[in-house]
CSV table of C-alpha atoms and ligand atoms in Angstrom, one decimal:
chain,number,residue,atom,x,y,z
M,1,MET,CA,0.0,0.0,0.0
M,2,GLU,CA,1.4,3.5,-0.9
M,3,ALA,CA,2.7,5.3,2.1
M,4,PHE,CA,1.4,8.7,3.1
M,5,LEU,CA,3.6,11.8,2.5
M,6,SER,CA,5.0,13.3,5.7
M,7,PRO,CA,3.2,16.5,6.8
M,8,LYS,CA,6.1,18.6,5.5
M,9,ASP,CA,6.2,16.9,2.1
M,10,SER,CA,2.4,17.0,2.0
M,11,ALA,CA,2.5,20.8,2.7
M,12,ARG,CA,4.9,21.3,-0.2
M,13,PHE,CA,2.8,19.3,-2.6
M,14,ILE,CA,-0.4,21.0,-1.6
M,15,ALA,CA,1.1,24.5,-1.7
M,16,GLU,CA,2.5,23.9,-5.2
M,17,SER,CA,-0.9,23.1,-6.7
M,18,SER,CA,-3.3,25.0,-4.4
M,19,GLN,CA,-6.0,26.9,-6.2
M,20,ASP,CA,-7.9,28.8,-3.5
M,21,VAL,CA,-5.2,29.4,-0.9
M,22,LEU,CA,-2.0,31.4,-1.6
M,23,VAL,CA,1.1,31.7,0.4
M,24,GLU,CA,2.3,35.4,0.1
M,25,GLU,CA,6.1,35.5,-0.1
M,26,GLU,CA,6.1,39.3,0.8
M,27,GLY,CA,3.8,38.7,3.6
M,28,VAL,CA,6.0,35.8,4.9
M,29,ARG,CA,8.9,38.2,4.9
M,30,LYS,CA,7.0,40.9,6.8
M,31,VAL,CA,5.8,38.4,9.5
M,32,ALA,CA,9.4,37.0,9.9
M,33,GLU,CA,10.7,40.6,10.3
M,34,ALA,CA,7.9,41.5,12.8
M,35,LEU,CA,8.7,38.4,14.9
M,36,PHE,CA,12.5,39.0,14.9
M,37,ASP,CA,12.5,40.7,18.2
M,38,LYS,CA,9.9,38.4,19.7
M,39,VAL,CA,12.0,35.3,19.5
M,40,SER,CA,13.7,36.1,22.8
M,41,ALA,CA,10.3,36.8,24.6
M,42,LYS,CA,8.7,34.2,26.9
M,43,GLU,CA,5.8,33.9,24.4
M,44,PHE,CA,8.3,32.3,22.0
M,45,SER,CA,9.9,30.0,24.5
M,46,LEU,CA,9.6,26.4,25.7
M,47,ALA,CA,9.2,27.7,29.2
M,48,GLY,CA,6.1,29.6,28.1
M,49,TRP,CA,4.1,26.4,27.9
M,50,LYS,CA,4.0,26.4,31.7
M,51,SER,CA,4.6,30.0,32.7
M,52,LEU,CA,1.9,31.4,30.4
M,53,HIS,CA,-0.8,28.7,30.9
M,54,GLU,CA,-1.9,28.0,34.4
M,55,LEU,CA,-4.1,25.0,33.3
M,56,ASN,CA,-1.1,23.1,31.9
M,57,PRO,CA,0.5,20.8,34.4
M,58,GLN,CA,3.5,22.5,36.0
M,59,ALA,CA,5.4,19.4,37.3
M,60,VAL,CA,7.8,17.2,35.3
M,61,SER,CA,6.2,13.9,36.1
M,62,ASP,CA,4.5,10.7,34.7
M,63,ASP,CA,1.1,12.2,35.7
M,64,ALA,CA,1.8,15.3,33.7
M,65,VAL,CA,2.7,13.3,30.6
M,66,ASN,CA,-0.5,11.3,30.9
M,67,TRP,CA,-2.4,14.6,31.4
M,68,VAL,CA,-1.0,15.8,28.1
M,69,PHE,CA,-1.9,12.5,26.4
M,70,LEU,CA,-5.5,12.8,27.5
M,71,ALA,CA,-5.8,16.4,26.6
M,72,ASP,CA,-4.4,15.9,23.1
M,73,THR,CA,-6.5,12.8,22.5
M,74,LEU,CA,-9.5,15.1,22.9
M,75,ASN,CA,-7.9,18.3,21.5
M,76,PHE,CA,-10.4,18.9,18.6
M,77,SER,CA,-13.4,20.9,17.5
M,78,PHE,CA,-14.2,23.5,20.1
M,79,TRP,CA,-15.6,26.2,17.8
M,80,SER,CA,-19.3,27.2,18.3
M,81,GLU,CA,-21.9,28.2,15.8
M,82,HIS,CA,-22.4,31.5,17.5
M,83,GLU,CA,-19.6,33.4,19.3
M,84,ASP,CA,-21.9,34.5,22.1
M,85,CYS,CA,-23.4,31.1,22.6
M,86,LYS,CA,-20.7,28.5,23.4
M,87,CYS,CA,-19.4,25.9,25.9
M,88,LEU,CA,-17.7,27.5,28.9
M,89,VAL,CA,-16.2,25.7,31.9
M,90,LYS,CA,-15.7,27.5,35.2
M,91,TYR,CA,-12.6,26.4,37.1
M,92,ARG,CA,-11.3,28.0,40.3
M,93,GLY,CA,-13.5,31.1,39.7
M,94,LYS,CA,-12.5,31.7,36.1
M,95,MET,CA,-14.4,30.9,32.9
M,96,TYR,CA,-12.6,29.1,30.1
M,97,SER,CA,-13.6,28.6,26.5
M,98,GLY,CA,-12.5,26.6,23.5
M,99,TYR,CA,-9.4,24.3,24.0
M,100,TRP,CA,-9.0,25.8,27.5
M,101,SER,CA,-12.5,24.6,28.5
M,102,LEU,CA,-11.3,21.0,27.9
M,103,CYS,CA,-8.3,21.6,30.2
M,104,ALA,CA,-10.4,23.2,32.8
M,105,ALA,CA,-12.8,20.3,32.8
M,106,ILE,CA,-9.9,17.8,33.1
M,107,ASN,CA,-8.5,19.8,36.1
M,108,ARG,CA,-12.0,20.1,37.6
M,109,ALA,CA,-12.4,16.3,37.5
M,110,LEU,CA,-9.0,15.7,39.1
M,111,ASP,CA,-9.9,18.2,41.9
M,112,ASP,CA,-13.2,16.2,42.4
M,113,GLY,CA,-11.2,13.0,42.9
M,114,ILE,CA,-12.0,11.6,39.4
M,115,PRO,CA,-8.9,9.9,38.0
M,116,ILE,CA,-9.7,11.2,34.5
M,117,THR,CA,-6.1,11.0,33.3
M,118,SER,CA,-5.8,7.3,34.1
M,119,ALA,CA,-6.4,5.0,31.1
M,120,ALA,CA,-7.8,2.3,33.5
M,121,TYR,CA,-10.6,4.9,34.3
M,122,TYR,CA,-11.3,6.5,30.9
M,123,ALA,CA,-11.2,3.3,29.0
M,124,THR,CA,-14.4,2.2,30.7
M,125,MET,CA,-16.3,5.4,31.3
M,126,THR,CA,-20.0,5.5,30.3
M,127,LEU,CA,-21.3,8.2,28.0
M,128,GLU,CA,-23.1,9.7,31.0
M,129,GLN,CA,-19.8,9.9,33.0
M,130,VAL,CA,-18.1,11.6,30.0
M,131,ARG,CA,-21.0,14.1,29.7
M,132,HIS,CA,-20.6,14.8,33.4
M,133,VAL,CA,-16.8,15.3,33.4
M,134,PHE,CA,-16.9,17.5,30.3
M,135,ARG,CA,-20.1,19.4,31.2
M,136,SER,CA,-20.4,23.0,30.2
M,137,ASP,CA,-21.3,25.8,32.6
M,138,THR,CA,-23.6,27.2,29.9
M,139,ASP,CA,-26.4,25.4,28.2
M,140,VAL,CA,-24.1,24.8,25.2
M,141,PRO,CA,-22.4,21.4,25.6
M,142,MET,CA,-18.8,20.6,24.4
M,143,PRO,CA,-19.1,19.6,20.7
M,144,LEU,CA,-18.8,15.9,19.6
M,145,ILE,CA,-19.2,14.5,23.1
M,146,GLU,CA,-20.3,11.1,21.7
M,147,GLU,CA,-17.1,11.0,19.6
M,148,ARG,CA,-15.0,11.9,22.6
M,149,HIS,CA,-16.5,9.0,24.5
M,150,ARG,CA,-15.8,6.6,21.7
M,151,ILE,CA,-12.2,7.9,21.4
M,152,LEU,CA,-11.6,7.6,25.1
M,153,LYS,CA,-12.7,4.0,25.1
M,154,GLU,CA,-10.6,3.1,22.0
M,155,THR,CA,-7.5,5.0,23.1
M,156,GLY,CA,-7.6,3.9,26.8
M,157,THR,CA,-8.0,0.3,25.8
M,158,ILE,CA,-5.0,0.4,23.4
M,159,LEU,CA,-2.9,2.2,26.0
M,160,LEU,CA,-3.7,-0.5,28.6
M,161,GLU,CA,-3.3,-3.5,26.3
M,162,LYS,CA,-0.1,-2.4,24.5
M,163,PHE,CA,1.7,0.2,26.7
M,164,GLY,CA,1.0,-0.8,30.3
M,165,GLY,CA,-1.6,2.0,30.6
M,166,SER,CA,0.9,4.9,30.5
M,167,PHE,CA,1.9,7.2,27.6
M,168,VAL,CA,5.3,7.4,29.4
M,169,THR,CA,6.0,3.9,27.9
M,170,CYS,CA,5.5,5.3,24.4
M,171,VAL,CA,7.8,8.2,25.2
M,172,LYS,CA,10.6,5.9,26.4
M,173,MET,CA,10.1,3.7,23.3
M,174,SER,CA,10.7,6.7,21.1
M,175,GLU,CA,14.4,6.9,22.4
M,176,LYS,CA,14.4,10.8,22.3
M,177,SER,CA,13.2,11.0,18.7
M,178,ALA,CA,10.1,13.1,17.9
M,179,GLN,CA,9.6,11.4,14.6
M,180,LYS,CA,9.7,7.9,16.3
M,181,LEU,CA,7.2,9.0,18.9
M,182,LEU,CA,5.0,10.5,16.1
M,183,ARG,CA,5.1,7.1,14.3
M,184,ILE,CA,4.3,5.1,17.5
M,185,VAL,CA,1.2,7.4,18.1
M,186,VAL,CA,-0.1,7.2,14.5
M,187,GLU,CA,0.5,3.5,14.1
M,188,ASN,CA,-1.1,2.5,17.3
M,189,PHE,CA,-3.9,5.1,18.0
M,190,PRO,CA,-6.4,5.3,15.0
M,191,SER,CA,-8.0,8.6,16.1
M,192,TYR,CA,-4.7,10.3,15.4
M,193,ARG,CA,-4.6,9.3,11.7
M,194,ASP,CA,-5.2,12.8,10.3
M,195,GLU,CA,-4.8,11.9,6.6
M,196,ALA,CA,-6.4,12.8,3.3
M,197,THR,CA,-6.1,12.3,-0.5
M,198,PHE,CA,-5.3,15.4,-2.5
M,199,LYS,CA,-5.0,15.3,-6.3
M,200,GLY,CA,-4.4,11.6,-6.2
M,201,LYS,CA,-1.7,11.7,-3.5
M,202,LYS,CA,-2.0,10.4,0.1
M,203,VAL,CA,-1.2,13.4,2.3
M,204,SER,CA,-1.0,13.8,6.1
M,205,PHE,CA,-1.2,16.6,8.7
M,206,TYR,CA,-1.1,14.6,11.9
M,207,LYS,CA,-2.1,17.7,13.8
M,208,ARG,CA,-3.0,16.0,17.1
M,209,ALA,CA,-0.1,13.6,16.9
M,210,GLN,CA,2.4,16.4,16.3
M,211,ILE,CA,1.0,18.6,19.0
M,212,LEU,CA,1.1,15.6,21.4
M,213,VAL,CA,4.8,15.2,20.7
M,214,ALA,CA,5.3,19.0,21.2
M,215,ASP,CA,3.3,19.2,24.4
M,216,THR,CA,5.2,16.1,25.7
M,217,TRP,CA,8.4,17.9,24.9
M,218,SER,CA,7.1,21.1,26.7
M,219,SER,CA,5.8,19.2,29.7
M,220,LEU,CA,9.2,17.4,30.1
M,221,GLU,CA,10.9,20.8,29.6
M,222,GLY,CA,13.0,19.3,26.7
M,223,LYS,CA,14.9,17.2,29.2
M,224,GLY,CA,15.4,13.5,30.0
M,225,ASP,CA,13.0,11.3,27.9
M,226,GLY,CA,11.7,14.5,26.4
M,227,CYS,CA,15.0,15.7,25.0
M,228,PHE,CA,14.0,15.1,21.4
M,229,SER,CA,17.0,15.6,19.1
M,230,ASP,CA,14.7,16.1,16.1
M,231,ILE,CA,12.0,18.4,17.6
M,232,SER,CA,12.7,20.9,14.7
M,233,SER,CA,11.5,18.2,12.2
M,234,LEU,CA,7.9,18.8,13.4
M,235,THR,CA,5.6,21.1,11.5
M,236,ILE,CA,3.1,23.6,12.9
M,237,PHE,CA,-0.3,22.0,13.9
M,238,ALA,CA,-2.9,22.5,11.2
M,239,ASP,CA,-5.9,23.6,13.3
M,240,TYR,CA,-8.5,26.3,12.5
M,241,ARG,CA,-6.8,29.2,14.3
M,242,ILE,CA,-3.4,29.2,12.6
M,243,PRO,CA,-4.8,29.8,9.1
M,244,GLN,CA,-7.0,32.6,10.5
M,245,VAL,CA,-3.9,34.4,12.0
M,246,LEU,CA,-1.8,33.8,8.9
M,247,VAL,CA,-4.4,35.5,6.6
M,248,HIS,CA,-4.9,38.3,9.2
M,249,LEU,CA,-1.1,38.9,9.2
M,250,GLY,CA,-1.0,38.9,5.3
M,251,ALA,CA,1.2,35.8,5.0
M,252,MET,CA,-1.5,33.8,3.3
M,253,ARG,CA,-4.5,34.8,1.1
M,254,TYR,CA,-7.8,33.1,0.2
M,255,SER,CA,-9.5,33.4,-3.2
M,256,ASP,CA,-12.6,35.5,-3.3
M,257,GLU,CA,-14.7,32.4,-3.8
M,258,LEU,CA,-13.3,30.7,-0.7
M,259,MET,CA,-13.5,33.9,1.4
M,260,ARG,CA,-17.2,34.2,0.4
M,261,LYS,CA,-17.9,30.6,1.5
M,262,LEU,CA,-16.0,31.2,4.8
M,263,ARG,CA,-18.0,34.4,5.4
M,264,GLU,CA,-21.3,32.5,4.8
M,265,GLY,CA,-20.2,29.9,7.4
M,266,VAL,CA,-20.3,27.1,4.9
M,267,MET,CA,-19.5,23.7,6.6
M,268,PHE,CA,-16.5,21.9,5.1
M,269,HIS,CA,-15.7,18.2,5.5
M,270,SER,CA,-12.3,16.8,6.5
M,271,GLY,CA,-10.6,16.0,3.2
M,272,ASP,CA,-12.4,18.6,1.0
M,273,GLN,CA,-10.0,20.2,-1.5
M,274,GLN,CA,-10.3,23.7,-0.1
M,275,GLU,CA,-10.0,22.4,3.5
M,276,VAL,CA,-6.8,20.5,2.5
M,277,GLU,CA,-5.4,23.6,0.8
M,278,ILE,CA,-6.1,25.7,3.9
M,279,ARG,CA,-4.3,23.2,6.1
M,280,GLY,CA,-1.4,22.4,3.8
M,281,CYS,CA,-0.7,26.0,2.9
M,282,SER,CA,-0.7,26.9,6.6
M,283,ILE,CA,2.0,24.3,7.3
M,284,TRP,CA,4.0,25.4,4.3
M,285,CYS,CA,3.7,29.1,5.1
M,286,CYS,CA,4.9,28.7,8.7
M,287,GLY,CA,7.8,26.6,7.5
M,288,LEU,CA,8.8,29.5,5.2
M,289,ILE,CA,8.4,32.0,8.2
M,290,CYS,CA,10.8,29.8,10.3
M,291,ASP,CA,13.3,29.6,7.5
M,292,HIS,CA,13.2,33.4,7.0
M,293,LEU,CA,13.6,34.0,10.7
M,294,LEU,CA,16.6,31.7,10.9
M,295,GLU,CA,18.1,33.5,7.8
M,296,LEU,CA,17.6,36.9,9.4
M,297,TYR,CA,19.6,35.8,12.5
M,298,LYS,CA,22.2,34.1,10.4
M,299,LYS,CA,22.9,37.4,8.6
M,300,LYS,CA,23.7,38.7,12.1
M,301,GLY,CA,26.0,35.8,12.7
M,302,GLN,CA,23.6,34.1,15.1
M,303,ASN,CA,22.6,30.4,14.8
M,304,MET,CA,19.1,30.3,16.4
M,305,SER,CA,18.2,26.7,15.4
M,306,GLU,CA,17.8,25.9,19.1
M,307,ARG,CA,15.4,28.8,19.7
M,308,ILE,CA,13.4,28.9,16.4
M,309,ASN,CA,11.3,25.9,15.2
M,310,ALA,CA,7.8,25.3,14.0
M,311,VAL,CA,6.6,24.2,17.5
M,312,LEU,CA,7.6,27.5,19.2
M,313,LEU,CA,6.3,29.5,16.2
M,314,ASP,CA,3.0,27.6,16.3
M,315,TYR,CA,2.6,28.2,20.1
M,316,TYR,CA,3.3,31.9,19.6
M,317,LEU,CA,0.9,32.3,16.7
M,318,TRP,CA,-1.8,30.3,18.4
M,319,ASP,CA,-1.6,32.3,21.6
M,320,TYR,CA,-1.4,35.5,19.5
M,321,ALA,CA,-4.7,34.4,17.8
M,322,ARG,CA,-6.3,33.8,21.2
M,323,ASP,CA,-5.3,37.3,22.4
M,324,HIS,CA,-6.4,39.1,19.1
M,325,ARG,CA,-9.8,37.6,18.5
M,326,GLU,CA,-11.4,41.1,18.1
M,327,ASP,CA,-8.8,42.2,15.6
M,328,MET,CA,-9.2,39.0,13.5
M,329,LYS,CA,-13.0,39.0,13.4
M,330,GLU,CA,-13.0,39.9,9.7
M,331,ILE,CA,-11.2,36.6,8.9
M,332,PRO,CA,-13.6,33.7,9.5
M,333,ILE,CA,-12.3,30.3,10.6
M,334,HIS,CA,-13.1,27.3,8.3
M,335,ARG,CA,-15.8,25.2,9.9
M,336,VAL,CA,-15.3,21.5,10.1
M,337,ARG,CA,-16.7,19.1,12.7
M,338,CYS,CA,-14.1,16.4,12.9
M,339,ILE,CA,-11.9,14.6,15.4
M,340,TYR,CA,-8.6,15.6,13.9
M,341,TYR,CA,-8.3,19.3,14.9
I,1,56B,N1,-2.0,25.0,16.1
I,1,56B,C1,-2.4,24.9,17.4
I,1,56B,N2,-3.6,24.5,17.6
I,1,56B,C2,-4.0,24.3,18.9
I,1,56B,C3,-3.2,24.6,20.0
I,1,56B,C4,-4.0,24.3,21.1
I,1,56B,C5,-3.6,24.4,22.6
I,1,56B,N3,-2.2,24.5,22.8
I,1,56B,C6,-1.9,25.3,24.0
I,1,56B,C7,-1.2,24.5,24.9
I,1,56B,C8,0.1,24.8,25.0
I,1,56B,C9,0.4,25.9,24.1
I,1,56B,O1,1.2,26.9,24.7
I,1,56B,C10,-0.9,26.4,23.6
I,1,56B,O2,-1.2,27.5,24.4
I,1,56B,C11,-5.2,24.0,20.7
I,1,56B,N4,-5.2,24.0,19.3
I,1,56B,C12,-6.3,23.8,18.4
I,1,56B,O3,-7.0,25.1,18.3
I,1,56B,C13,-8.4,24.9,18.2
I,1,56B,C14,-9.0,25.4,19.4
I,1,56B,O4,-9.0,26.8,19.3
I,1,56B,P1,-10.0,27.7,20.3
I,1,56B,O5,-11.4,27.3,19.8
I,1,56B,O6,-9.6,29.1,20.0
I,1,56B,O7,-9.8,27.3,21.7
I,1,56B,C15,-8.6,23.4,18.0
I,1,56B,O8,-8.5,23.0,16.7
I,1,56B,C16,-7.4,22.8,18.8
I,1,56B,O9,-7.1,21.5,18.4
I,1,56B,C17,-1.9,25.0,19.7
I,1,56B,O10,-1.0,25.3,20.6
I,1,56B,N5,-1.5,25.1,18.4
């Protein structure tokens, strides 16, 4: 059976023949220049994963790694039909939305004595128990709750049967290689197989698998079993926020026809040509921004390959998108209900 192209090779192939999404070279250059001074900021650092996000586990521990595995197994599809009518989770007096509503629900369960990050528990949860743990504090439930239940059962059972119930086993098997861990995840956990066919070729994005490797790296602070020698080989994580911010910043552009569909709130399906073009061009665009940033520093005699990679660029742009919702409201997200992002 023909193998899937890697996310990086998929992105190159998609960007080369994309019809409705364009990577703007001039825009890429401008974004790289604008980020030049940001690279040394905490928002562009590995430490930012903990210091900027109170819901992320702060310890370096097996429990933290299993927290990350649970969160990234369910890290998909939080967008709501109406911005003012969405799932919110209240945790320690603060309301959280989107991805952070998932993290708040996980931490709320742990505080209530529910061992939600233990595979032995989540592999056998009933749908009612899943609804309770991930309940919203508004009357809008978290999207795709039935799918989340199915995936918890499937993923928890595999982790118990093949890896002793702990994602730490997978991390140790990866022998400090991000690509090896990525392969272990995609080969063993079906819900992470974020793949498509584009113009006759088998392409991959592996958004949740790649962010799982990245969040594991961050949680372990890039040390010990998390000292991945090839962390820079990962791409950004093709979700629905990164494309929005790239278009907002002028590094990427949609055709008039695609922009019209996005503005009308048209629903796309995972694997549609325009959806694949949005995701593939986002990955390719961010790879060019990274290359340009490294080049700018190289011209100043500085090798920044330890400080600039797609993971840190992604985290920075995703957090930027979070903090600039209002400024970006003219650029609609592309709407897909799927388990991949
Ligand atoms: N590319 C990229 N996509 C990311 C993340 C994260 C969470 N990462 C945090 C954890 C540590 C880092 O420091 C980040 O702060 C979630 N997502 C995706 O976004 C969407 C949710 O968006 P909204 O509805 O606005 O919450 C959904 O597809 C989800 O899968 C990321 O980092 N990069």
